[in-house]
Amino acid sequence: MTPANADRKSVDGEPVNREDGDRNCADLECRGLVRRFGDTAAVDHISLTIPPGQFFSILGPSGCGKTTLLRMLAGFEQPDSGDIYIRDQRMNEVPPNRRPVNMVFQHLALFPTMTVAENIAYGLRRQGVKTAERQQRIKQVLAQVGLPELSDRNPHQLSGGQRQRVALARCLVLEPTLLLLDEPLGALDLKLREQMKIELKHLQKTFGTTFVYITHDQSEALVMSDQVAVMRQGRFDQLASPEELYHNPATPFVASFVGDNNRLPGRVTSVQNGIAAITLANGQSVQGRAAEPGVAAGAAVDLFVRPESMSVKQDHPQQSLTRLSATVSTTLFDGANSRLEMRVGDQTLYARLPQDGRLGAYSAGSVAELSWDPRRAPVFLSGTG
Amino acid sequence: MNPVAHRLSLWLLLAPFLLWMLLLVIVPHLQMLWVSFHVRESWDSSVWGVAQYQTFFSESYYWRTFVRTGVMSLFTTLLTLIVAFPVAWYIARLARGRSKGLLFAACLIPFWASELVRTYGWMILLRESGLISTWLQFVGLTDAPVEMLYNDIAVMTGLVYNGLLFMVVPLVTTLDGLDESLVEAGYDLGGNSWTVLQQIVIPWTMPGITSGCIVVFMLTLGSYLTPVLMGGKDSAWFTEQIFTQFITRFNWEQGAALGVLLLVLSSALVWLGLRLSGQSFRRVMG
Ligand SMILES: Nc1ncnc2c1ncn2[C@@H]1O[C@H](COP(=O)(O)OP(=O)(O)O)[C@@H](O)[C@H]1O
Ligand SMILES: [Mg+2]
């Protein structure tokens, strides 16, 4: 599973500012990147292609090798094998300060001995930009990130969100081909993170710079990205658009890591037209879409069904829907995100509640009738990850 | 605890320190200042006057040695900084675990021996019949013994060696706190090694550099054994003259005046250094 060529059709964000007409030249291309620490490969044969102007995310649990991959792109780590091309230029031997790449560090790494303006000026000075133009560009980029008044502050006098913006401005003012971001929102509180997510996406569209964004937060990846690569143990499990990832996960890992999901283990009794009939541990029979070639009669499998894909207690379910009875444990009220906790055998199951506020209708111990479209419930062989 | 008891305990805790300051620092200096303005008339009477200070300025030997000592001390401090910085960088940022402790110990161990022994060590190496001279002859680089002692370079070598630890410690402490990602960001934004050092590392290390320089400068300016033992006829140190006045000539008034001048010189230079480097004493020492 090495999706070397990202699906170009799903690139919906047309870059705004970029003038070069060469659409065929990818901003970043990696071929078979490997980086080992001792015996374990932190990055294990990663290949990817990112067209210009894309917001590309790498999503994976902590320790899966995201930072190592990003640091290879920035030039701080050398790959053990494989090649990195930026706009068709081979980058392997190019030192970090010569790459057309800038990085927003995990803890931002703003220079504490410099003011905001000096932080931004640092890179421009290195490029030899003259004083007048430099000041003009600093002013402009600060306005673009929404911090026009703060150029003389020191970084420690700024709030978390403001520091974030300065770190972005410091890189974007240099007009890099590629901007690398290493979990930049990790240090922010929840509310600010939600706000910065949207802002980052807008900034990326205005600047038109290609972003490579790494995160362990699936919601960040889904909200902001044009393409997401789900990474696990140094490899990409799937590389697709957020919608595709969400609705058609390629592996059980993706199914459980991206978004909420219920997992129901069982055994296949038959497969017809790609729809597998499964007997659960407690004897009930349900249906799902066979997502792997190996899903055949007799196989031990896991069925994944999302809380919002299930409808609860519909009186007349359509013929095409599969049904399951579950015992209500409790209701979890959370506004628009209210859920019902249920049990089927020894499995716990969650379903999104309908938005009509009838929470009281499901008391603990009552039976809820669940139904879902089998095509929206992928079935994977159990034990494949 | 009520406020009175709190105040009392604070004073009790401070008392030894204040006593020490008073008895060992303030009283001797005031005494010295007082003595320095006395001019001896006969063996048991004296009057107020500035004759000692006049002597200092009129005798070129005095103020020349004074200036020489100041300049050499500044130069020694700079040299110590240049030698100590890479050492501190290695200890703080490259060495890991055990080797870090070992390197630190290696810097510390020479200070278990007294200054006298350390200086004697240098003399064994550098004198005419010393190790280096013998070795040079053995290898065939020279025919006759080489005298490397009794000149300014020898003095400076000894002084840099004496000051090294006091420079390395504050540098290691500040460099330890420098986040690796700041250095990487410096490169990432297009800087080379020189700009990263000059724009990011040195500004960050400035408090450590300043405090190390102050300590080494003071130590060097006030050192006695090394310049006396390793210096030549022409490399007199100002402390030697103070010693001569007090002990050899028994001219306490002149000795006191020279002592006051040394104190003024060191304070003035430290103040100037702080101003020039844009640091405040509180930030450096706090
Ligand atoms: N410098 C290093 N030396 C040894 N092992 C490392 C080093 N950097 C990372 N690793 C290991 O590589 C793996 C991936 O790390 P990392 O890329 O930081 O993951 P992530 O950013 O996804 O959390 C981890 O198991 C980590 O322990
Ligand atoms: Mg990481």
XYZ file of C-alpha atoms and ligand atoms in Angstrom:
699
model
C 0.000 0.000 0.000
C 2.141 2.856 -1.252
C -0.120 5.451 -2.815
C 2.710 7.136 -4.655
C 0.407 9.203 -6.811
C -2.113 11.156 -4.876
C -5.493 11.311 -6.550
C -5.353 14.622 -8.391
C -9.128 14.870 -8.848
C -9.690 15.475 -5.173
C -7.382 18.475 -5.076
C -10.112 21.044 -4.691
C -8.021 23.955 -3.420
C -6.721 25.859 -6.405
C -3.720 27.909 -5.302
C -4.439 31.617 -5.378
C -1.118 33.431 -5.381
C 1.060 31.014 -7.235
C 1.997 32.161 -10.698
C 4.114 29.371 -12.089
C 2.160 27.521 -14.715
C 3.883 24.160 -14.436
C 1.113 21.979 -13.147
C 2.947 18.740 -13.727
C 5.772 19.495 -11.351
C 4.991 18.234 -7.866
C 6.040 20.434 -4.962
C 7.218 17.393 -3.076
C 7.958 13.881 -4.112
C 9.340 11.194 -1.834
C 10.407 7.784 -3.055
C 10.939 4.900 -0.695
C 12.110 6.927 2.288
C 13.569 4.856 5.118
C 15.017 6.048 8.412
C 16.111 3.543 11.043
C 17.002 4.077 14.679
C 18.830 0.962 15.750
C 16.773 -2.018 14.619
C 13.421 -0.301 14.270
C 12.496 1.704 11.206
C 10.888 4.960 12.351
C 10.055 5.685 8.709
C 9.625 2.591 6.598
C 9.475 2.956 2.790
C 7.294 6.037 2.512
C 6.473 7.354 -0.951
C 4.269 10.321 -1.623
C 3.613 13.090 -4.126
C 2.140 16.447 -3.215
C 0.936 18.769 -5.978
C 1.353 22.554 -5.544
C -0.959 24.399 -3.210
C -2.183 21.365 -1.351
C -2.878 21.071 2.345
C -1.416 17.647 3.023
C -1.707 16.052 6.447
C 0.052 13.106 7.969
C -2.085 11.625 10.686
C -0.944 8.982 13.107
C -0.617 8.055 16.755
C 2.323 9.405 18.694
C 5.557 7.526 18.015
C 4.584 6.386 14.516
C 7.392 8.365 12.868
C 5.692 11.592 11.784
C 8.300 13.930 13.218
C 11.112 11.829 11.795
C 9.545 12.034 8.326
C 9.084 15.795 8.604
C 12.631 16.311 9.827
C 13.916 14.431 6.790
C 11.975 16.822 4.571
C 13.468 19.792 6.448
C 16.951 18.300 6.252
C 17.581 17.647 9.946
C 17.567 13.875 9.475
C 19.222 11.967 6.675
C 17.219 9.134 5.121
C 18.949 5.733 5.202
C 17.563 5.172 1.740
C 15.115 6.794 -0.634
C 14.974 10.176 -2.334
C 13.357 13.528 -1.681
C 12.529 15.829 -4.591
C 11.203 19.342 -4.235
C 10.010 20.766 -7.574
C 12.044 18.042 -9.271
C 15.240 19.062 -7.463
C 16.853 16.269 -5.495
C 17.197 17.421 -1.896
C 18.965 14.572 -0.119
C 22.335 16.288 0.095
C 21.035 19.849 0.443
C 21.526 21.253 3.978
C 18.478 22.625 5.848
C 19.372 26.272 5.288
C 19.470 25.799 1.507
C 16.139 23.989 1.135
C 13.114 25.969 -0.071
C 11.326 24.582 2.952
C 10.421 26.119 6.288
C 9.196 24.481 9.415
C 6.846 25.494 12.203
C 8.284 23.617 15.165
C 6.244 21.675 17.688
C 6.976 24.278 20.381
C 7.251 27.039 17.758
C 10.907 27.897 18.566
C 10.433 31.653 18.370
C 13.720 33.369 19.204
C 13.255 34.659 22.753
C 15.987 37.283 22.464
C 14.292 38.981 19.508
C 11.090 40.943 19.080
C 8.322 39.739 16.802
C 9.585 41.942 13.975
C 13.165 40.731 14.459
C 12.007 37.130 14.458
C 10.403 37.683 11.083
C 13.318 39.779 9.826
C 15.823 37.020 10.625
C 14.966 34.910 7.591
C 14.602 37.906 5.283
C 18.061 39.140 6.312
C 19.504 35.734 5.494
C 17.978 36.111 2.031
C 19.600 39.532 1.700
C 16.363 41.499 1.473
C 17.031 45.259 1.736
C 15.829 47.194 4.793
C 12.974 49.083 3.131
C 11.523 46.022 1.441
C 12.077 43.970 4.571
C 10.049 46.320 6.722
C 7.349 46.448 4.111
C 7.123 42.660 3.959
C 7.132 42.269 7.737
C 4.278 44.730 7.988
C 2.358 42.972 5.271
C 2.745 39.471 6.656
C 1.809 40.581 10.167
C -1.339 42.137 8.751
C -2.094 38.931 6.871
C -1.889 36.809 9.999
C -3.904 39.384 11.910
C -1.240 40.821 14.232
C -0.559 44.286 12.820
C 0.177 45.986 16.159
C 2.533 43.578 17.870
C 5.794 43.899 15.977
C 7.756 45.299 18.942
C 6.637 42.754 21.524
C 8.801 39.936 22.780
C 7.519 36.401 22.187
C 6.929 35.811 25.899
C 4.562 38.779 25.970
C 2.221 37.089 23.495
C -0.655 34.693 24.011
C -0.478 31.139 22.689
C -2.537 31.937 19.618
C -0.505 35.029 18.838
C 2.769 33.115 19.114
C 1.338 30.578 16.708
C 0.647 33.288 14.175
C 4.110 34.803 14.552
C 5.668 31.386 13.949
C 3.579 31.076 10.773
C 4.387 34.605 9.644
C 8.104 34.005 10.199
C 7.999 31.127 7.722
C 5.412 32.402 5.248
C 7.203 35.720 4.718
C 10.024 33.731 3.111
C 7.618 32.316 0.512
C 8.804 28.719 0.845
C 7.787 26.046 -1.639
C 6.777 23.869 1.259
C 5.715 24.723 4.783
C 6.138 21.934 7.311
C 4.084 22.026 10.496
C 4.778 19.678 13.422
C 1.635 19.484 15.576
C 1.619 23.260 15.976
C -1.766 23.335 17.720
C -0.849 20.773 20.354
C -0.060 23.336 23.039
C -3.270 25.339 22.653
C -6.408 24.870 24.689
C -9.395 23.262 23.055
C -11.337 26.381 22.146
C -8.353 28.153 20.616
C -7.418 24.989 18.771
C -10.827 24.850 17.098
C -10.447 28.478 16.044
C -6.856 28.091 14.807
C -7.813 25.028 12.768
C -10.158 27.086 10.636
C -7.760 30.000 10.503
C -4.876 27.815 9.360
C -6.963 26.458 6.534
C -7.878 29.977 5.425
C -4.272 31.159 5.684
C -3.122 28.254 3.576
C -5.638 29.180 0.899
C -4.665 32.883 0.886
C -0.935 32.226 0.720
C -1.312 29.301 -1.657
C 1.710 27.639 -0.056
C 1.854 23.865 0.055
C 1.442 22.727 3.654
C 2.670 19.433 5.074
C 0.949 19.185 8.411
C 1.475 16.423 10.925
C -0.863 15.673 13.766
C -2.181 12.897 15.956
C -5.571 14.607 16.109
C -7.850 13.144 13.451
C -10.262 16.061 13.636
C -7.484 18.545 12.746
C -6.533 16.426 9.764
C -10.109 16.004 8.560
C -11.084 19.668 8.889
C -8.040 21.225 7.245
C -6.649 18.850 4.666
C -7.034 18.234 0.980
C -5.264 14.899 1.376
C -4.530 12.871 4.477
C -2.009 10.086 4.890
C -2.723 7.847 7.844
C 0.558 6.620 9.254
C 1.223 3.656 11.495
C 4.561 2.229 12.576
C 6.470 4.114 9.925
C 4.179 3.237 7.027
C 1.195 4.809 5.334
C -1.965 2.765 5.850
C -3.997 4.929 3.517
C -3.609 8.131 1.561
C -6.862 9.739 0.542
C -9.134 12.735 0.880
C -10.767 13.214 4.296
C -14.177 12.049 2.996
C -12.679 8.956 1.473
C -10.806 8.115 4.669
C -13.908 8.554 6.705
C -16.289 6.597 4.532
C -13.980 4.043 2.934
C -11.218 3.210 5.372
C -8.690 0.889 3.762
C -7.634 -0.876 6.954
C -9.202 -1.629 10.323
C -6.628 0.725 11.857
C -7.874 3.620 9.738
C -11.465 2.671 10.513
C -10.886 2.880 14.241
C -8.388 5.774 14.280
C -10.264 8.211 12.040
C -13.511 9.305 13.633
C -15.535 7.343 16.191
C -16.326 3.792 15.296
C -17.980 0.726 16.795
C -16.240 -2.599 16.327
C -18.293 -5.781 16.294
C -16.362 -9.077 16.077
C -18.088 -12.034 14.438
C -17.841 -14.804 11.855
C -18.868 -14.639 8.184
C -21.654 -16.948 7.139
C -21.903 -15.868 3.512
C -20.796 -13.156 1.075
C -23.074 -11.964 -1.724
C -22.380 -9.042 -4.098
C -19.761 -7.774 -1.720
C -22.144 -7.820 1.237
C -21.069 -10.144 4.047
C -23.535 -11.703 6.464
C -21.981 -12.037 9.901
C -22.995 -13.898 13.012
C -22.037 -12.037 16.160
C -20.838 -13.717 19.355
C -24.323 -13.546 20.898
C -25.924 -15.169 17.867
C -27.477 -12.122 16.187
C -26.896 -11.764 12.483
C -25.910 -8.492 10.786
C -24.552 -7.372 7.409
C -21.641 -5.248 6.254
C -19.519 -4.503 3.197
C -16.620 -6.880 2.627
C -13.662 -4.478 2.544
C -10.906 -7.040 2.010
C -10.531 -9.890 -0.478
C -10.042 -12.389 2.329
C -13.498 -11.823 3.789
C -15.219 -15.130 2.922
C -17.530 -17.604 4.589
C -16.039 -18.904 7.830
C -13.565 -16.052 8.340
C -13.267 -14.320 11.711
C -13.933 -10.637 11.046
C -14.565 -7.236 12.610
C -17.447 -5.091 11.426
C -17.082 -1.342 11.854
C -20.146 0.877 12.022
C -20.087 4.568 12.931
C -22.395 5.972 15.611
C -24.050 8.293 13.111
C -24.507 5.571 10.475
C -26.928 3.749 12.718
C -30.510 4.804 13.191
C -32.042 3.997 16.516
C -35.522 2.472 16.824
C -36.897 3.249 13.400
C -40.289 1.700 13.266
C -40.188 0.632 9.644
C -36.641 0.068 8.569
C -36.105 -0.183 4.828
C -35.557 -3.617 3.352
C -31.934 -2.878 2.462
C -30.999 -2.098 6.051
C -29.561 -4.601 8.472
C -30.903 -4.730 12.004
C -29.537 -5.342 15.512
C -31.122 -5.297 18.957
C -29.079 -3.850 21.796
C -29.639 -3.188 25.496
C -29.409 0.458 26.529
C -26.828 1.105 29.290
C -27.088 4.852 29.552
C -27.571 8.058 27.601
C -24.667 10.486 27.202
C -26.041 13.974 26.722
C -23.642 16.292 24.868
C -25.856 18.712 22.929
C -25.690 17.980 19.240
C -23.297 15.148 19.928
C -25.555 13.197 22.332
C -25.073 9.449 22.244
C -26.633 6.289 23.465
C -24.455 3.690 25.154
C -25.613 0.136 24.579
C -24.472 -3.422 24.979
C -24.637 -6.313 22.543
C -23.352 -9.419 24.268
C -20.140 -8.179 25.909
C -19.539 -5.443 23.315
C -20.200 -1.785 24.085
C -21.801 0.182 21.278
C -22.465 3.882 20.772
C -25.081 5.429 18.508
C -25.781 9.061 17.727
C -29.161 10.091 19.067
C -31.724 11.702 16.810
C -31.852 15.470 17.121
C -35.381 15.707 18.481
C -34.352 15.683 22.123
C -36.274 12.546 23.094
C -33.586 11.312 25.449
C -36.091 10.099 27.967
C -37.393 7.492 25.566
C -34.309 5.310 26.157
C -34.075 4.246 29.765
C -31.370 1.949 31.014
C -32.230 -1.672 30.385
C -34.671 -0.990 27.547
C -34.070 -2.528 24.156
C -33.038 -0.311 21.241
C -33.515 -1.439 17.659
C -30.514 -0.394 15.551
C -30.346 -0.446 11.782
C -27.776 0.610 9.177
C -26.964 0.460 5.510
C -24.582 -2.525 5.075
C -22.560 -0.592 2.471
C -21.556 1.880 5.173
C -20.226 -0.774 7.529
C -16.879 -2.152 6.311
C -15.841 -5.656 7.343
C -12.180 -6.532 7.855
C -10.476 -9.767 8.769
C -9.837 -9.660 12.493
C -6.251 -9.646 13.666
C -4.897 -7.784 10.635
C -4.233 -4.731 12.753
C 3.938 32.411 61.698
C 3.217 36.009 62.662
C 4.969 38.838 60.808
C 7.272 39.748 63.693
C 8.533 36.205 64.111
C 8.880 35.983 60.354
C 11.022 39.104 60.234
C 13.084 37.900 63.156
C 13.838 34.541 61.572
C 14.792 36.270 58.352
C 17.267 38.447 60.208
C 18.658 35.473 62.075
C 19.206 33.639 58.835
C 20.852 36.656 57.264
C 23.021 37.441 60.293
C 26.044 35.226 59.444
C 26.107 36.568 55.926
C 25.800 40.178 57.031
C 28.453 39.679 59.682
C 30.761 38.181 57.102
C 30.164 41.033 54.698
C 30.726 43.577 57.429
C 33.851 42.101 59.003
C 35.608 40.744 55.961
C 34.548 43.100 53.204
C 33.232 46.421 54.390
C 35.411 47.087 57.436
C 38.751 46.264 55.750
C 37.865 48.361 52.739
C 36.827 51.335 54.821
C 39.986 50.940 56.842
C 41.995 50.799 53.646
C 40.278 53.880 52.287
C 40.931 55.669 55.572
C 44.589 54.693 55.671
C 45.143 55.628 52.034
C 44.361 59.282 52.738
C 46.929 59.530 55.510
C 50.303 61.025 54.831
C 53.033 60.061 57.293
C 54.883 62.994 58.813
C 57.144 61.207 61.240
C 57.265 57.665 62.576
C 54.215 58.195 64.829
C 52.219 61.110 63.340
C 50.346 61.672 60.099
C 48.048 64.211 58.437
C 45.252 63.975 55.895
C 46.322 64.232 52.269
C 46.342 62.712 48.799
C 50.090 62.307 48.516
C 49.842 58.542 47.881
C 47.497 59.103 44.975
C 49.783 61.805 43.621
C 52.687 59.390 43.777
C 50.670 56.878 41.804
C 50.063 59.317 38.970
C 53.496 60.884 38.973
C 55.446 57.620 39.098
C 54.949 56.207 35.614
C 55.982 52.745 36.822
C 52.873 52.541 39.002
C 50.253 53.572 36.535
C 51.919 51.720 33.666
C 51.724 48.499 35.620
C 48.169 49.424 36.512
C 47.142 49.831 32.856
C 49.099 46.751 31.825
C 47.374 44.660 34.459
C 43.967 45.928 33.336
C 44.624 45.283 29.647
C 46.190 41.868 30.253
C 43.265 40.876 32.475
C 40.766 41.883 29.807
C 42.730 39.957 27.232
C 42.960 36.923 29.513
C 39.194 37.055 30.080
C 38.556 37.154 26.347
C 40.945 34.250 25.748
C 39.316 32.253 28.532
C 35.921 32.855 26.933
C 37.171 31.722 23.537
C 38.705 28.568 25.009
C 35.790 27.835 27.348
C 32.953 28.295 24.860
C 33.613 25.211 22.710
C 34.296 23.177 25.859
C 31.016 24.321 27.415
C 29.177 23.726 24.140
C 30.472 20.193 24.015
C 29.612 19.459 27.652
C 26.171 21.049 27.507
C 24.920 19.985 24.096
C 26.886 17.091 22.661
C 27.972 14.978 25.626
C 25.375 12.620 27.065
C 25.015 10.872 30.411
C 28.278 9.607 31.893
C 30.638 11.432 29.578
C 28.973 14.711 30.535
C 29.747 14.132 34.207
C 33.271 12.971 33.438
C 34.027 16.049 31.368
C 32.701 18.298 34.068
C 34.878 16.479 36.592
C 37.878 16.888 34.301
C 37.345 20.637 34.435
C 36.974 20.541 38.208
C 39.819 18.226 39.222
C 42.679 20.743 38.693
C 41.031 22.898 41.335
C 41.555 20.283 43.977
C 45.209 21.267 43.845
C 46.129 24.703 45.135
C 47.016 27.541 42.806
C 50.626 27.104 43.857
C 50.739 23.484 42.748
C 48.963 24.257 39.499
C 51.396 27.044 38.723
C 54.294 24.818 39.613
C 52.884 22.289 37.153
C 53.086 24.845 34.379
C 56.621 25.702 35.411
C 57.695 22.077 35.165
C 56.353 22.034 31.628
C 57.622 25.370 30.410
C 60.984 26.009 32.065
C 64.278 25.746 30.266
C 64.987 22.280 31.609
C 61.306 21.408 31.491
C 59.371 18.726 29.647
C 58.483 20.655 26.508
C 61.965 22.038 26.057
C 63.520 18.602 26.488
C 61.051 17.086 24.091
C 61.695 19.746 21.456
C 65.392 18.993 21.663
C 64.764 15.279 21.536
C 62.644 15.578 18.395
C 65.309 17.816 16.933
C 63.304 20.987 16.450
C 65.844 22.970 18.455
C 69.478 22.493 19.370
C 69.565 24.444 22.599
C 67.110 24.491 25.551
C 64.160 26.858 25.088
C 62.973 29.086 27.900
C 59.227 29.473 27.737
C 58.680 30.825 31.209
C 59.012 34.404 32.473
C 57.128 36.205 29.739
C 53.612 37.547 29.204
C 52.458 34.554 27.194
C 53.407 32.220 30.017
C 51.529 34.396 32.508
C 48.487 34.485 30.260
C 48.536 30.715 29.804
C 48.559 30.208 33.554
C 45.795 32.751 34.112
C 43.532 31.319 31.392
C 43.995 27.908 32.957
C 43.068 29.284 36.384
C 39.954 30.983 35.064
C 38.680 28.213 32.816
C 36.399 26.483 35.303
C 34.775 29.737 36.356
C 33.929 30.441 32.731
C 32.841 26.919 31.821
C 30.327 26.538 34.658
C 28.079 29.536 33.875
C 28.344 28.826 30.139
C 27.293 25.199 30.575
C 24.391 26.280 32.759
C 23.012 28.726 30.208
C 23.750 26.544 27.190
C 21.958 23.657 28.877
C 18.776 25.686 28.751
C 19.038 26.465 25.054
C 16.303 24.574 23.233
C 17.719 22.527 20.352
C 14.808 23.586 18.163
C 15.925 27.244 18.403
C 19.210 26.278 16.792
C 17.398 24.212 14.190
C 14.982 27.053 13.495
C 18.013 29.271 12.954
C 19.247 26.951 10.201
C 15.765 26.273 8.854
C 15.178 29.995 8.225
C 18.331 30.163 6.120
C 21.102 30.857 8.618
C 24.574 29.339 8.416
C 26.645 28.266 11.417
C 28.060 31.728 11.904
C 24.721 33.562 11.856
C 23.130 30.975 14.114
C 25.995 31.409 16.595
C 25.941 35.164 16.415
C 22.188 35.810 16.219
C 20.761 33.043 18.342
C 23.295 31.198 20.492
C 25.333 34.153 21.756
C 22.345 36.393 22.610
C 20.865 33.461 24.513
C 24.142 32.763 26.337
C 24.816 36.433 27.125
C 23.913 36.216 30.836
C 26.305 33.265 31.253
C 29.025 34.952 29.218
C 28.741 38.116 31.267
C 28.782 36.436 34.647
C 31.669 34.172 33.614
C 33.624 37.148 32.308
C 33.055 39.169 35.476
C 34.281 36.345 37.700
C 37.304 35.525 35.539
C 38.213 39.178 35.145
C 38.093 39.793 38.891
C 40.083 36.638 39.614
C 42.711 37.545 37.041
C 43.024 41.152 38.098
C 43.483 40.117 41.697
C 45.685 37.084 41.107
C 49.143 37.133 42.605
C 50.958 33.807 42.480
C 50.718 33.101 38.775
C 52.075 36.444 37.541
C 54.783 36.480 40.209
C 55.992 32.946 39.568
C 55.584 32.768 35.810
C 56.124 36.399 34.823
C 59.442 37.920 33.854
C 61.174 41.066 35.015
C 59.038 43.238 32.735
C 55.695 41.596 33.380
C 54.918 43.068 36.789
C 51.353 42.637 38.053
C 49.636 45.328 40.028
C 49.006 43.053 43.008
C 52.765 42.588 43.301
C 53.151 46.295 43.936
C 50.502 46.281 46.598
C 52.293 43.340 48.209
C 55.600 45.164 48.009
C 54.208 48.280 49.649
C 52.509 46.433 52.478
C 55.074 43.744 53.213
C 58.476 44.724 51.849
C 58.410 48.476 52.322
C 55.964 48.483 55.176
C 54.357 51.511 53.510
C 50.750 50.756 54.380
C 49.491 54.125 53.236
C 50.829 53.677 49.703
C 49.687 50.044 49.639
C 46.196 51.065 50.721
C 45.996 53.731 48.025
C 47.003 51.190 45.365
C 44.438 48.729 46.750
C 41.692 51.332 46.511
C 42.703 52.126 42.953
C 42.542 48.437 42.006
C 39.065 48.187 43.459
C 37.956 51.279 41.549
C 39.474 49.926 38.336
C 37.788 46.550 38.570
C 34.415 48.066 39.490
C 34.628 50.573 36.654
C 35.538 47.936 34.098
C 32.798 45.557 35.235
C 30.270 48.381 35.079
C 31.480 49.314 31.600
C 31.313 45.699 30.483
C 27.750 45.377 31.701
C 26.750 48.565 29.942
C 28.392 47.552 26.686
C 26.852 44.071 26.663
C 23.437 45.469 27.574
C 23.134 43.262 30.643
C 22.125 44.279 34.118
C 23.966 43.015 37.161
C 20.734 41.649 38.598
C 19.954 39.622 35.525
C 23.457 38.186 35.315
C 23.764 37.242 38.965
C 20.100 36.522 39.664
N 16.921 10.575 17.611
C 16.310 9.400 17.835
N 16.998 8.351 18.320
C 16.389 7.169 18.541
N 15.101 6.919 18.298
C 14.345 7.916 17.825
C 14.910 9.224 17.570
N 13.930 10.034 17.096
C 12.822 9.268 17.071
N 13.051 8.014 17.501
C 12.070 6.917 17.559
O 11.417 6.846 16.330
C 10.043 6.631 16.510
C 9.242 7.716 15.832
O 9.420 8.931 16.494
P 8.745 10.270 16.008
O 9.077 10.478 14.583
O 9.146 11.352 16.950
O 7.205 9.970 16.174
P 5.941 10.948 16.189
O 6.390 12.313 15.799
O 4.993 10.347 15.231
O 5.412 10.926 17.580
C 9.808 6.560 18.005
O 9.721 5.219 18.361
C 11.014 7.205 18.596
O 11.335 6.625 19.824
Mg 6.217 14.150 16.990
